[in-house]
Amino acid sequence: MRRPRGTRDLFGEELARIRHVERVILDIFRRYGYQEVETPVFESLELFTKKSGSSIVDQIYAFKDKSGRELALRPELTAPVVRLYNEHLRSSPKPLKLFYLGHCFRYERPQIGRGRYRQFLQAGCEIIGSSRPEADAEVVALTAEIVEELGIKKCELRLGNVRLLREVLKRAGVSETEQDPIMRAIDSRDEIRLQAELDRWGIEEEDKKLLKSLISLRGGEKVLEDVRELIQGLPEATKALEKTKSIIDRLKWFGVHKFSIDFGISRGLEYYTDFVFELYSGGIQLGGGGRYDNLIELLGGEPCPAVGVGLGVDRIADALERHGVETPEDRLDCMVLPTTDEIIGEALRIAGELRRAGFSADVDLMGRSLSKGLSYANSRKAKFAVVVGPRDLKVGKVTIRKMKSGEQERVDRKRLTEFLSLG
Ligand code: HAM
């Protein structure tokens, strides 16, 4: 039997890298004042079909339970967090800053080298209740801080705003609800597909040209000025551009100066209403998010603005490996090796004391000879071996061996933990 396609068994260094990424991300969420939430792995299918966008809907693992309820494994966590907010937290003081870590499931074509899995781990956060640009900037800033703290140097932050494209489409006669297939074609960066969509809607040449110019203008802040000229006469788009500019000002106050502007970002999910951003490394999307001011109302709540980000933990861990970033190893501190069977009891007691003092300690459970025990300790990458022999014990001592150098020292059994803390 083999594991299902698109899933992974995790162990060893790969899992240690994932755990390290989780720790750094969760720590940063807490440092920014977010509170953790957890939602079920499966939800009503309807939660995701309402506004997540058909590209996601096509990828949903949906099923009926024994009572015929239509359920789905969650493909993402923003809609579930909004549902949780609507069910439990709608009267909490604003803004509400929530974070989460959990598995998501998408029936996509797996591509292991590009970090595309059918079960993957997402960490993310949402600010609910603030429409101010500081909130958008904060979410981008903490994303930048995560990759910086993890040591991923070659990263690209791209900032955009879907409102601009949507306003052009509106003027061209395509209503907001009909725009999604065009937005998806833009997201695919496939020119032929986009042309076909624009032709299908009979969009005038002038608007087609404007859309294509908006999508192709990418780069530094100067792009904002070029875009301003292009969208003259579209007041809502101009407002969105001004808002993007004030988010960028605040982002710099947060200390983030490395980013590019790209109004071609339209995101795969359809709930975004204006500001959006994506984080890339080596052509792979590590994270993305933006503002979704209508989703809370759409899912049954009072109108309430919100902005957030989702990060692919597996992809970030893969990026660490690609960039050769060292991650802390989960190393064993001590391997306790009794030299004879008669003193295994004492060895177990010593291991217990070490564990209570906060060290990771293991006792050989195979009855190995000392030399085999030492090579086992080596294979476990233990920092120390604590050799427990009857003669040492009689005089209240044990022998500590530094595994790397092979140096040995006899120490007072009572002072063992103290000695190891210094070592
Ligand atoms: P998303 O861009 O669909 O956004 O997913 C966020 C991140 O999850 C991606 O950038 C990627 O790193 C990772 N990811 C997505 N699909 C896969 C996959 N098949 N295998 C591995 N990793 C994957 C969202 O899900 C939004 N809920 C983000 C958000 C939060 N927007 C506002 N708040």
Short mmCIF file of C-alpha atoms and ligand atoms in Angstrom, two decimals:
data_model
loop_
_atom_site.label_atom_id
_atom_site.label_comp_id
_atom_site.label_asym_id
_atom_site.label_seq_id
_atom_site.Cartn_x
_atom_site.Cartn_y
_atom_site.Cartn_z
CA MET A 1 0.00 0.00 0.00
CA ARG A 2 1.23 3.46 -0.78
CA ARG A 3 0.20 6.88 0.44
CA PRO A 4 -2.38 8.76 -1.68
CA ARG A 5 -1.10 10.84 -4.59
CA GLY A 6 -0.08 14.38 -3.67
CA THR A 7 0.44 13.59 0.02
CA ARG A 8 3.69 13.18 1.93
CA ASP A 9 5.08 11.20 4.82
CA LEU A 10 7.25 13.53 6.84
CA PHE A 11 10.21 12.64 9.02
CA GLY A 12 13.83 13.52 9.72
CA GLU A 13 15.27 16.81 8.49
CA GLU A 14 12.30 17.63 6.28
CA LEU A 15 9.89 17.51 9.20
CA ALA A 16 12.37 19.37 11.43
CA ARG A 17 12.46 22.16 8.81
CA ILE A 18 8.65 22.35 8.73
CA ARG A 19 8.46 22.54 12.52
CA HIS A 20 11.10 25.28 12.53
CA VAL A 21 9.11 27.30 9.96
CA GLU A 22 5.95 26.87 12.04
CA ARG A 23 7.70 28.05 15.21
CA VAL A 24 9.07 31.19 13.54
CA ILE A 25 5.74 32.08 11.91
CA LEU A 26 3.65 31.50 15.04
CA ASP A 27 6.10 33.43 17.14
CA ILE A 28 5.88 36.43 14.80
CA PHE A 29 2.06 36.30 14.77
CA ARG A 30 2.11 36.39 18.59
CA ARG A 31 4.67 39.22 18.65
CA TYR A 32 2.31 41.26 16.45
CA GLY A 33 -0.53 40.65 18.91
CA TYR A 34 -2.61 38.03 17.08
CA GLN A 35 -4.64 35.37 18.89
CA GLU A 36 -4.87 31.78 17.77
CA VAL A 37 -8.04 30.16 16.44
CA GLU A 38 -8.71 26.64 15.27
CA THR A 39 -11.51 25.51 12.99
CA PRO A 40 -12.60 22.04 11.83
CA VAL A 41 -10.77 20.30 9.00
CA PHE A 42 -14.12 19.80 7.25
CA GLU A 43 -16.85 22.38 6.76
CA SER A 44 -20.11 22.70 4.85
CA LEU A 45 -19.30 22.68 1.15
CA GLU A 46 -21.35 25.84 0.74
CA LEU A 47 -18.84 27.85 2.78
CA PHE A 48 -16.36 27.52 -0.06
CA THR A 49 -18.67 27.62 -3.05
CA LYS A 50 -20.11 31.03 -2.13
CA LYS A 51 -17.19 33.23 -3.03
CA SER A 52 -13.90 31.38 -3.00
CA GLY A 53 -13.94 31.22 -6.78
CA SER A 54 -14.53 28.38 -9.17
CA SER A 55 -10.83 27.57 -9.58
CA ILE A 56 -10.82 26.61 -5.90
CA VAL A 57 -14.25 24.96 -6.12
CA ASP A 58 -12.98 22.67 -8.88
CA GLN A 59 -10.19 21.60 -6.53
CA ILE A 60 -12.33 20.86 -3.50
CA TYR A 61 -12.39 17.45 -1.88
CA ALA A 62 -16.17 17.29 -1.38
CA PHE A 63 -18.16 14.43 0.05
CA LYS A 64 -21.49 13.52 1.59
CA ASP A 65 -21.54 12.16 5.13
CA LYS A 66 -23.77 9.26 6.21
CA SER A 67 -26.69 11.65 6.75
CA GLY A 68 -26.30 13.13 3.29
CA ARG A 69 -24.74 16.45 4.40
CA GLU A 70 -22.61 18.10 1.73
CA LEU A 71 -19.19 18.63 3.28
CA ALA A 72 -15.72 19.60 2.10
CA LEU A 73 -12.17 19.31 3.36
CA ARG A 74 -11.09 22.92 3.73
CA PRO A 75 -9.07 24.20 0.73
CA GLU A 76 -8.09 27.35 2.64
CA LEU A 77 -8.72 28.99 5.99
CA THR A 78 -10.04 32.51 5.40
CA ALA A 79 -13.67 31.48 4.82
CA PRO A 80 -13.62 29.17 7.92
CA VAL A 81 -12.16 31.97 10.08
CA VAL A 82 -14.85 34.35 8.81
CA ARG A 83 -17.48 31.72 9.68
CA LEU A 84 -15.96 31.39 13.17
CA TYR A 85 -16.03 35.18 13.54
CA ASN A 86 -19.68 35.35 12.45
CA GLU A 87 -20.65 32.52 14.80
CA HIS A 88 -18.74 33.53 17.94
CA LEU A 89 -16.84 36.79 17.82
CA ARG A 90 -18.89 39.35 15.94
CA SER A 91 -19.34 41.59 18.96
CA SER A 92 -15.67 41.53 20.05
CA PRO A 93 -13.79 44.85 20.12
CA LYS A 94 -12.21 45.67 16.75
CA PRO A 95 -9.91 45.03 15.18
CA LEU A 96 -9.83 41.36 15.86
CA LYS A 97 -6.45 39.90 15.02
CA LEU A 98 -6.56 36.13 14.56
CA PHE A 99 -4.01 33.56 13.42
CA TYR A 100 -4.13 29.88 12.53
CA LEU A 101 -2.08 26.94 11.42
CA GLY A 102 -3.73 23.97 9.78
CA HIS A 103 -3.83 21.49 6.95
CA CYS A 104 -5.65 22.37 3.76
CA PHE A 105 -6.63 20.09 0.90
CA ARG A 106 -6.82 20.85 -2.79
CA TYR A 107 -7.32 18.40 -5.62
CA GLU A 108 -4.58 19.89 -7.79
CA ARG A 109 -2.11 18.23 -10.14
CA PRO A 110 0.69 17.44 -7.68
CA GLN A 111 4.11 18.82 -8.55
CA ILE A 112 6.52 17.95 -5.79
CA GLY A 113 9.42 20.02 -7.21
CA ARG A 114 7.18 23.09 -7.26
CA GLY A 115 5.70 22.48 -3.84
CA ARG A 116 2.22 21.65 -5.07
CA TYR A 117 0.62 19.07 -2.80
CA ARG A 118 -2.92 17.83 -2.23
CA GLN A 119 -2.53 18.12 1.53
CA PHE A 120 -0.48 21.08 2.67
CA LEU A 121 0.01 23.18 5.75
CA GLN A 122 -1.11 26.80 5.81
CA ALA A 123 -0.35 29.39 8.44
CA GLY A 124 -2.13 32.69 8.21
CA CYS A 125 -3.61 35.66 9.95
CA GLU A 126 -6.59 37.94 9.51
CA ILE A 127 -7.29 41.46 10.76
CA ILE A 128 -11.06 41.84 11.04
CA GLY A 129 -12.65 45.25 11.49
CA SER A 130 -10.09 47.74 10.19
CA SER A 131 -10.28 49.37 6.79
CA ARG A 132 -7.22 51.50 7.42
CA PRO A 133 -4.07 51.17 5.28
CA GLU A 134 -2.01 50.45 8.42
CA ALA A 135 -3.80 47.09 8.62
CA ASP A 136 -2.91 46.13 5.03
CA ALA A 137 0.67 47.29 5.60
CA GLU A 138 0.96 45.31 8.84
CA VAL A 139 0.02 42.06 7.14
CA VAL A 140 2.64 42.62 4.42
CA ALA A 141 5.24 43.72 6.97
CA LEU A 142 4.86 40.62 9.10
CA THR A 143 5.10 38.46 5.97
CA ALA A 144 8.39 40.19 5.12
CA GLU A 145 9.59 39.73 8.70
CA ILE A 146 8.86 36.00 8.56
CA VAL A 147 11.05 35.39 5.50
CA GLU A 148 13.75 37.67 6.87
CA GLU A 149 13.82 35.89 10.21
CA LEU A 150 13.93 32.51 8.46
CA GLY A 151 16.91 33.72 6.43
CA ILE A 152 15.40 33.38 2.94
CA LYS A 153 17.27 36.11 1.09
CA LYS A 154 16.01 35.75 -2.47
CA CYS A 155 12.39 36.69 -2.03
CA GLU A 156 10.11 38.95 -3.98
CA LEU A 157 7.13 40.82 -2.57
CA ARG A 158 4.66 41.95 -5.22
CA LEU A 159 1.92 44.42 -4.37
CA GLY A 160 -1.19 45.07 -6.44
CA ASN A 161 -4.81 46.09 -6.30
CA VAL A 162 -7.61 44.19 -8.00
CA ARG A 163 -9.94 47.21 -7.82
CA LEU A 164 -8.12 48.88 -10.73
CA LEU A 165 -8.72 45.98 -13.12
CA ARG A 166 -12.27 45.53 -11.85
CA GLU A 167 -13.12 49.21 -12.43
CA VAL A 168 -11.85 49.04 -16.02
CA LEU A 169 -13.95 45.91 -16.58
CA LYS A 170 -16.96 47.62 -15.03
CA ARG A 171 -16.62 50.56 -17.41
CA ALA A 172 -16.32 48.05 -20.24
CA GLY A 173 -19.75 46.71 -19.27
CA VAL A 174 -18.77 43.57 -17.36
CA SER A 175 -20.54 43.53 -14.00
CA GLU A 176 -18.63 42.66 -10.81
CA THR A 177 -20.16 39.16 -10.62
CA GLU A 178 -19.31 38.40 -14.25
CA GLN A 179 -15.71 39.52 -13.96
CA ASP A 180 -14.29 36.44 -12.25
CA PRO A 181 -13.41 34.38 -15.37
CA ILE A 182 -11.51 37.38 -16.76
CA MET A 183 -9.72 37.88 -13.44
CA ARG A 184 -8.73 34.23 -13.49
CA ALA A 185 -7.42 34.56 -17.04
CA ILE A 186 -5.34 37.54 -15.85
CA ASP A 187 -4.10 35.46 -12.88
CA SER A 188 -2.98 32.69 -15.26
CA ARG A 189 -0.68 35.17 -17.11
CA ASP A 190 -1.71 33.39 -20.30
CA GLU A 191 -2.11 36.08 -22.98
CA ILE A 192 -4.03 33.89 -25.42
CA ARG A 193 -6.50 32.85 -22.73
CA LEU A 194 -6.95 36.48 -21.68
CA GLN A 195 -7.48 37.63 -25.26
CA ALA A 196 -10.14 34.93 -25.71
CA GLU A 197 -11.94 36.03 -22.53
CA LEU A 198 -11.86 39.71 -23.54
CA ASP A 199 -13.17 38.85 -27.01
CA ARG A 200 -15.91 36.69 -25.48
CA TRP A 201 -17.20 39.71 -23.54
CA GLY A 202 -16.88 41.96 -26.57
CA ILE A 203 -14.70 44.45 -24.74
CA GLU A 204 -13.82 47.57 -26.77
CA GLU A 205 -10.28 47.96 -28.10
CA GLU A 206 -9.61 51.00 -25.89
CA ASP A 207 -10.47 49.13 -22.68
CA LYS A 208 -8.58 46.03 -23.83
CA LYS A 209 -5.51 48.19 -24.37
CA LEU A 210 -5.91 49.82 -20.97
CA LEU A 211 -6.26 46.46 -19.23
CA LYS A 212 -3.20 45.05 -20.95
CA SER A 213 -1.15 48.15 -20.12
CA LEU A 214 -2.18 47.92 -16.45
CA ILE A 215 -1.21 44.27 -16.31
CA SER A 216 2.14 44.78 -18.01
CA LEU A 217 3.31 47.78 -15.97
CA ARG A 218 5.49 46.32 -13.24
CA GLY A 219 8.36 47.64 -11.21
CA GLY A 220 9.21 50.25 -8.59
CA GLU A 221 7.09 53.04 -7.19
CA LYS A 222 7.35 54.99 -10.44
CA VAL A 223 4.76 52.59 -11.82
CA LEU A 224 2.17 54.33 -9.61
CA GLU A 225 2.64 57.57 -11.55
CA ASP A 226 2.38 55.81 -14.93
CA VAL A 227 -0.79 54.08 -13.77
CA ARG A 228 -2.30 57.34 -12.51
CA GLU A 229 -2.16 58.67 -16.07
CA LEU A 230 -3.68 55.52 -17.50
CA ILE A 231 -6.74 55.46 -15.23
CA GLN A 232 -7.73 59.11 -15.44
CA GLY A 233 -11.51 59.25 -15.64
CA LEU A 234 -12.04 56.21 -13.42
CA PRO A 235 -12.61 57.76 -9.96
CA GLU A 236 -12.88 54.46 -8.03
CA ALA A 237 -9.68 53.17 -9.62
CA THR A 238 -7.92 56.43 -8.77
CA LYS A 239 -9.10 56.09 -5.17
CA ALA A 240 -7.75 52.52 -5.07
CA LEU A 241 -4.44 53.76 -6.45
CA GLU A 242 -4.24 56.43 -3.73
CA LYS A 243 -4.98 53.77 -1.12
CA THR A 244 -2.26 51.52 -2.52
CA LYS A 245 0.11 54.45 -2.24
CA SER A 246 -0.75 55.07 1.39
CA ILE A 247 -0.29 51.34 2.16
CA ILE A 248 3.17 51.58 0.58
CA ASP A 249 4.02 54.67 2.70
CA ARG A 250 3.08 52.77 5.84
CA LEU A 251 4.92 49.68 4.70
CA LYS A 252 8.09 51.77 4.61
CA TRP A 253 7.37 52.98 8.16
CA PHE A 254 7.22 49.32 9.11
CA GLY A 255 10.76 49.10 7.67
CA VAL A 256 9.92 47.23 4.45
CA HIS A 257 11.60 48.78 1.41
CA LYS A 258 12.06 45.82 -0.92
CA PHE A 259 8.95 45.22 -3.02
CA SER A 260 7.64 45.68 -6.52
CA ILE A 261 4.31 46.86 -7.84
CA ASP A 262 2.30 44.61 -10.11
CA PHE A 263 -1.30 45.40 -11.00
CA GLY A 264 -1.50 42.11 -12.87
CA ILE A 265 -1.91 40.23 -9.57
CA SER A 266 -5.49 39.07 -9.45
CA ARG A 267 -5.15 36.08 -7.03
CA GLY A 268 -6.85 32.73 -7.50
CA LEU A 269 -9.52 33.40 -4.88
CA GLU A 270 -12.35 35.70 -5.78
CA TYR A 271 -13.21 37.36 -2.49
CA TYR A 272 -10.51 40.05 -2.72
CA THR A 273 -11.93 43.55 -3.10
CA ASP A 274 -8.85 45.78 -3.49
CA PHE A 275 -5.29 45.58 -2.11
CA VAL A 276 -3.59 42.23 -2.84
CA PHE A 277 -0.03 40.93 -2.54
CA GLU A 278 2.06 37.85 -3.17
CA LEU A 279 5.39 36.55 -1.96
CA TYR A 280 7.61 34.58 -4.34
CA SER A 281 10.90 32.76 -4.16
CA GLY A 282 12.45 31.04 -7.18
CA GLY A 283 9.21 31.44 -9.14
CA ILE A 284 7.19 29.65 -6.46
CA GLN A 285 4.46 31.41 -4.52
CA LEU A 286 5.18 31.12 -0.81
CA GLY A 287 2.31 33.27 0.38
CA GLY A 288 -0.41 35.66 -0.62
CA GLY A 289 -3.24 37.70 0.71
CA GLY A 290 -5.13 40.93 0.58
CA ARG A 291 -8.28 42.77 1.51
CA TYR A 292 -11.72 41.16 1.36
CA ASP A 293 -14.22 43.74 2.56
CA ASN A 294 -17.38 41.87 1.41
CA LEU A 295 -16.77 38.30 2.52
CA ILE A 296 -18.01 38.65 6.10
CA GLU A 297 -21.36 40.01 4.93
CA LEU A 298 -21.55 37.47 2.13
CA LEU A 299 -21.19 34.66 4.66
CA GLY A 300 -24.04 36.00 6.80
CA GLY A 301 -22.41 38.63 9.03
CA GLU A 302 -22.73 42.41 9.35
CA PRO A 303 -20.64 44.32 6.77
CA CYS A 304 -17.09 44.42 8.12
CA PRO A 305 -13.74 45.10 6.43
CA ALA A 306 -10.90 42.56 6.69
CA VAL A 307 -7.43 41.84 5.41
CA GLY A 308 -5.09 38.88 5.81
CA VAL A 309 -2.40 36.58 4.49
CA GLY A 310 -1.94 32.84 4.00
CA LEU A 311 1.51 31.23 3.94
CA GLY A 312 2.44 27.84 2.53
CA VAL A 313 4.49 26.23 5.31
CA ASP A 314 5.61 23.30 3.12
CA ARG A 315 6.72 25.66 0.35
CA ILE A 316 8.61 27.90 2.77
CA ALA A 317 10.37 24.85 4.25
CA ASP A 318 11.25 23.68 0.70
CA ALA A 319 12.65 27.18 -0.01
CA LEU A 320 14.85 26.96 3.10
CA GLU A 321 16.32 23.74 1.77
CA ARG A 322 16.85 25.15 -1.75
CA HIS A 323 18.66 28.16 -0.31
CA GLY A 324 20.77 25.94 1.94
CA VAL A 325 19.55 27.75 5.06
CA GLU A 326 20.60 25.81 8.16
CA THR A 327 17.74 25.05 10.52
CA PRO A 328 18.18 24.07 14.15
CA GLU A 329 18.42 20.31 14.44
CA ASP A 330 16.36 18.37 16.95
CA ARG A 331 19.43 16.76 18.54
CA LEU A 332 19.45 14.36 21.45
CA ASP A 333 21.33 15.81 24.43
CA CYS A 334 22.31 12.59 26.18
CA MET A 335 22.35 8.89 25.54
CA VAL A 336 22.60 7.03 28.83
CA LEU A 337 24.53 3.76 28.45
CA PRO A 338 24.63 1.23 31.31
CA THR A 339 27.68 -1.02 30.98
CA THR A 340 25.92 -4.06 32.50
CA ASP A 341 22.36 -5.28 32.72
CA GLU A 342 22.39 -5.10 36.52
CA ILE A 343 22.50 -1.30 36.55
CA ILE A 344 19.83 -0.58 33.93
CA GLY A 345 17.64 0.62 36.82
CA GLU A 346 20.18 3.26 37.74
CA ALA A 347 20.53 4.28 34.08
CA LEU A 348 16.76 4.76 33.85
CA ARG A 349 16.78 6.85 37.04
CA ILE A 350 19.57 9.05 35.65
CA ALA A 351 17.69 9.53 32.36
CA GLY A 352 14.62 10.52 34.39
CA GLU A 353 16.60 13.14 36.32
CA LEU A 354 18.03 14.53 33.08
CA ARG A 355 14.58 14.78 31.49
CA ARG A 356 13.15 16.54 34.54
CA ALA A 357 16.05 19.01 34.31
CA GLY A 358 14.99 19.78 30.73
CA PHE A 359 17.49 17.70 28.72
CA SER A 360 16.44 15.26 26.05
CA ALA A 361 17.76 11.91 27.19
CA ASP A 362 17.46 8.36 25.98
CA VAL A 363 18.55 5.02 27.41
CA ASP A 364 19.70 2.19 25.19
CA LEU A 365 16.73 -0.18 25.07
CA MET A 366 18.53 -2.93 23.16
CA GLY A 367 21.00 -4.16 25.80
CA ARG A 368 23.97 -3.19 23.59
CA SER A 369 27.60 -3.50 24.62
CA LEU A 370 29.31 -0.21 25.46
CA SER A 371 31.10 0.11 22.11
CA LYS A 372 27.92 -0.64 20.14
CA GLY A 373 26.01 1.70 22.45
CA LEU A 374 28.47 4.48 21.64
CA SER A 375 28.14 4.01 17.91
CA TYR A 376 24.35 4.01 18.32
CA ALA A 377 24.65 7.29 20.29
CA ASN A 378 26.69 8.62 17.37
CA SER A 379 24.06 7.62 14.82
CA ARG A 380 21.44 9.39 16.96
CA LYS A 381 23.64 12.51 16.88
CA ALA A 382 23.66 12.67 20.69
CA LYS A 383 25.76 15.48 22.13
CA PHE A 384 26.83 13.41 25.17
CA ALA A 385 26.91 9.82 26.23
CA VAL A 386 26.53 9.24 29.95
CA VAL A 387 28.27 5.95 30.70
CA VAL A 388 26.98 4.31 33.87
CA GLY A 389 29.26 1.56 35.19
CA PRO A 390 29.25 -0.31 38.54
CA ARG A 391 32.75 0.80 39.56
CA ASP A 392 32.00 4.51 38.96
CA LEU A 393 28.68 4.22 40.71
CA LYS A 394 30.24 2.75 43.82
CA VAL A 395 32.15 6.01 44.30
CA GLY A 396 29.15 8.15 43.27
CA LYS A 397 30.43 8.99 39.76
CA VAL A 398 29.42 8.60 36.10
CA THR A 399 31.49 9.14 32.94
CA ILE A 400 30.47 11.76 30.43
CA ARG A 401 31.71 11.51 26.89
CA LYS A 402 31.48 14.42 24.46
CA MET A 403 30.46 12.59 21.34
CA LYS A 404 32.03 15.01 18.87
CA SER A 405 35.55 15.11 20.34
CA GLY A 406 35.56 11.81 22.22
CA GLU A 407 36.77 13.64 25.37
CA GLN A 408 35.71 11.89 28.55
CA GLU A 409 35.37 13.06 32.12
CA ARG A 410 34.29 11.40 35.36
CA VAL A 411 31.89 13.60 37.25
CA ASP A 412 29.97 13.44 40.46
CA ARG A 413 26.65 11.75 39.72
CA LYS A 414 24.90 14.42 41.80
CA ARG A 415 26.45 17.19 39.72
CA LEU A 416 25.61 15.60 36.36
CA THR A 417 22.87 18.03 35.26
CA GLU A 418 24.94 21.00 36.40
CA PHE A 419 27.92 19.73 34.40
CA LEU A 420 25.82 19.17 31.27
CA SER A 421 24.29 22.67 31.52
CA LEU A 422 27.80 24.10 31.30
CA GLY A 423 28.87 21.70 28.57
P1 HAM B 1 -3.69 31.10 -1.50
O1 HAM B 1 -2.77 31.98 -2.29
O2 HAM B 1 -4.65 30.26 -2.24
O3 HAM B 1 -4.43 32.06 -0.48
O4 HAM B 1 -2.83 30.15 -0.56
C1 HAM B 1 -1.86 30.70 0.31
C2 HAM B 1 -0.56 29.93 0.17
O5 HAM B 1 -0.79 28.52 0.40
C3 HAM B 1 0.05 29.97 -1.23
O6 HAM B 1 0.76 31.16 -1.43
C4 HAM B 1 0.94 28.74 -1.21
O7 HAM B 1 2.18 29.02 -0.61
C5 HAM B 1 0.17 27.78 -0.34
N1 HAM B 1 -0.49 26.78 -1.17
C6 HAM B 1 -1.61 26.94 -1.91
N2 HAM B 1 -1.90 25.79 -2.58
C7 HAM B 1 -0.94 24.89 -2.25
C8 HAM B 1 -0.67 23.52 -2.60
N3 HAM B 1 -1.46 22.85 -3.43
N4 HAM B 1 0.43 22.93 -2.08
C9 HAM B 1 1.24 23.61 -1.23
N5 HAM B 1 1.04 24.89 -0.85
C10 HAM B 1 -0.03 25.52 -1.36
C11 HAM B 1 -5.31 31.64 0.48
O8 HAM B 1 -5.51 30.47 0.74
C12 HAM B 1 -5.95 32.77 1.24
N6 HAM B 1 -6.84 32.19 2.26
C13 HAM B 1 -4.91 33.68 1.86
C14 HAM B 1 -5.51 34.81 2.62
C15 HAM B 1 -5.63 34.92 3.97
N7 HAM B 1 -6.06 35.89 2.10
C16 HAM B 1 -6.50 36.69 3.07
N8 HAM B 1 -6.26 36.09 4.21
#
